[in-house]
Protein backbone atom coordinates (compact mmCIF):
# COMPACT_ATOMS: atom_id res chain seq x y z
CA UNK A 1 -12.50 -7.49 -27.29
CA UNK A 2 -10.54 -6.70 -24.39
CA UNK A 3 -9.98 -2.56 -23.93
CA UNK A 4 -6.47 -1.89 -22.53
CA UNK A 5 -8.02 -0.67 -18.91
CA UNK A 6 -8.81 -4.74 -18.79
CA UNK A 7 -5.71 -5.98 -20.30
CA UNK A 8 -3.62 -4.12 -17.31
CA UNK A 9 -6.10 -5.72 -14.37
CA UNK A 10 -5.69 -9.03 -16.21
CA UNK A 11 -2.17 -8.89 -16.36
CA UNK A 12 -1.70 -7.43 -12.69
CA UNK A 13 -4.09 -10.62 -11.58
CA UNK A 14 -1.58 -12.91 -13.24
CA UNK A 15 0.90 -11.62 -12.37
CA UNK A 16 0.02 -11.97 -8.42
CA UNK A 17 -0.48 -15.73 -9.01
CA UNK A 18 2.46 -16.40 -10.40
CA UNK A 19 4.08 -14.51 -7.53
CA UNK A 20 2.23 -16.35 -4.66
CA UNK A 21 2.38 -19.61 -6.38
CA UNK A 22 6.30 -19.60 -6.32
CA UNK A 23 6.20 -17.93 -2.79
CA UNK A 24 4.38 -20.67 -1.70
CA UNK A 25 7.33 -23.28 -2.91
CA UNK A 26 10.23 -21.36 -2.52
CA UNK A 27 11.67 -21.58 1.38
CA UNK A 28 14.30 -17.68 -0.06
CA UNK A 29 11.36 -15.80 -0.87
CA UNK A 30 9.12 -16.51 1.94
CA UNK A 31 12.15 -15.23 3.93
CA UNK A 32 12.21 -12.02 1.88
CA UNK A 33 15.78 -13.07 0.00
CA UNK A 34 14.08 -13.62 -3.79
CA UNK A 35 16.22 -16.16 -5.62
CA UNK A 36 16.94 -16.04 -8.94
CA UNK A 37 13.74 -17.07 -10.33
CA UNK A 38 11.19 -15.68 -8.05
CA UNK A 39 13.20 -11.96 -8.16
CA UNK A 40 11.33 -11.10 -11.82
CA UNK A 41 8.30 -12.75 -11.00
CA UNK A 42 8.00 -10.71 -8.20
CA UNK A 43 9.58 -7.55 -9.54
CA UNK A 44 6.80 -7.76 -12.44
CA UNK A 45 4.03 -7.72 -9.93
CA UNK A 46 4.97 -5.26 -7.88
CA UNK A 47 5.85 -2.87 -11.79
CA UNK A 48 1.99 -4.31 -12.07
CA UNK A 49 0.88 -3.47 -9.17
CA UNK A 50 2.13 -0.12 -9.14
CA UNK A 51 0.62 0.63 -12.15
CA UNK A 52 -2.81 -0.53 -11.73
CA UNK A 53 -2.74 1.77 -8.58
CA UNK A 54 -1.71 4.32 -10.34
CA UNK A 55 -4.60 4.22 -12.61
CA UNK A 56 -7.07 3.72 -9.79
CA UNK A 57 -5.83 6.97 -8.22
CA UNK A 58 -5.77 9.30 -11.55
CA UNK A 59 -9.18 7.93 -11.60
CA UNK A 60 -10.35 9.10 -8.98
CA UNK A 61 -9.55 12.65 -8.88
């Protein structure tokens, strides 16, 4: 059974992958100009990303 603390890392590991995987084949988004397809693949990392470091900090106070 997965608890929802590993569901969020699991998801936020994905979801880099996905993100560097198109980076790595799409000439817009290494430039920094997302196109069309990479924009939410990226934007749903970095919502991801945000929110696993989020946790990580309120865990540590």
């Amino acid at each position: 059974m997965t608890s929802e603390r590993d569901d969020l890392y699991v998801r936020y590991m994905n979801a880099f992958t996905a993100s560097s995987e198109h980076n790595a084949d799409c000439e817009a988004c290494q430039a920094g100009r997302a196109c069309s397809v990479g924009a939410p693949i990226h934007e749903r990392f970095h919502r991801l990303q945000d929110a696993y470091r989020a946790r990580q900090s309120k865990q540590q106070r």
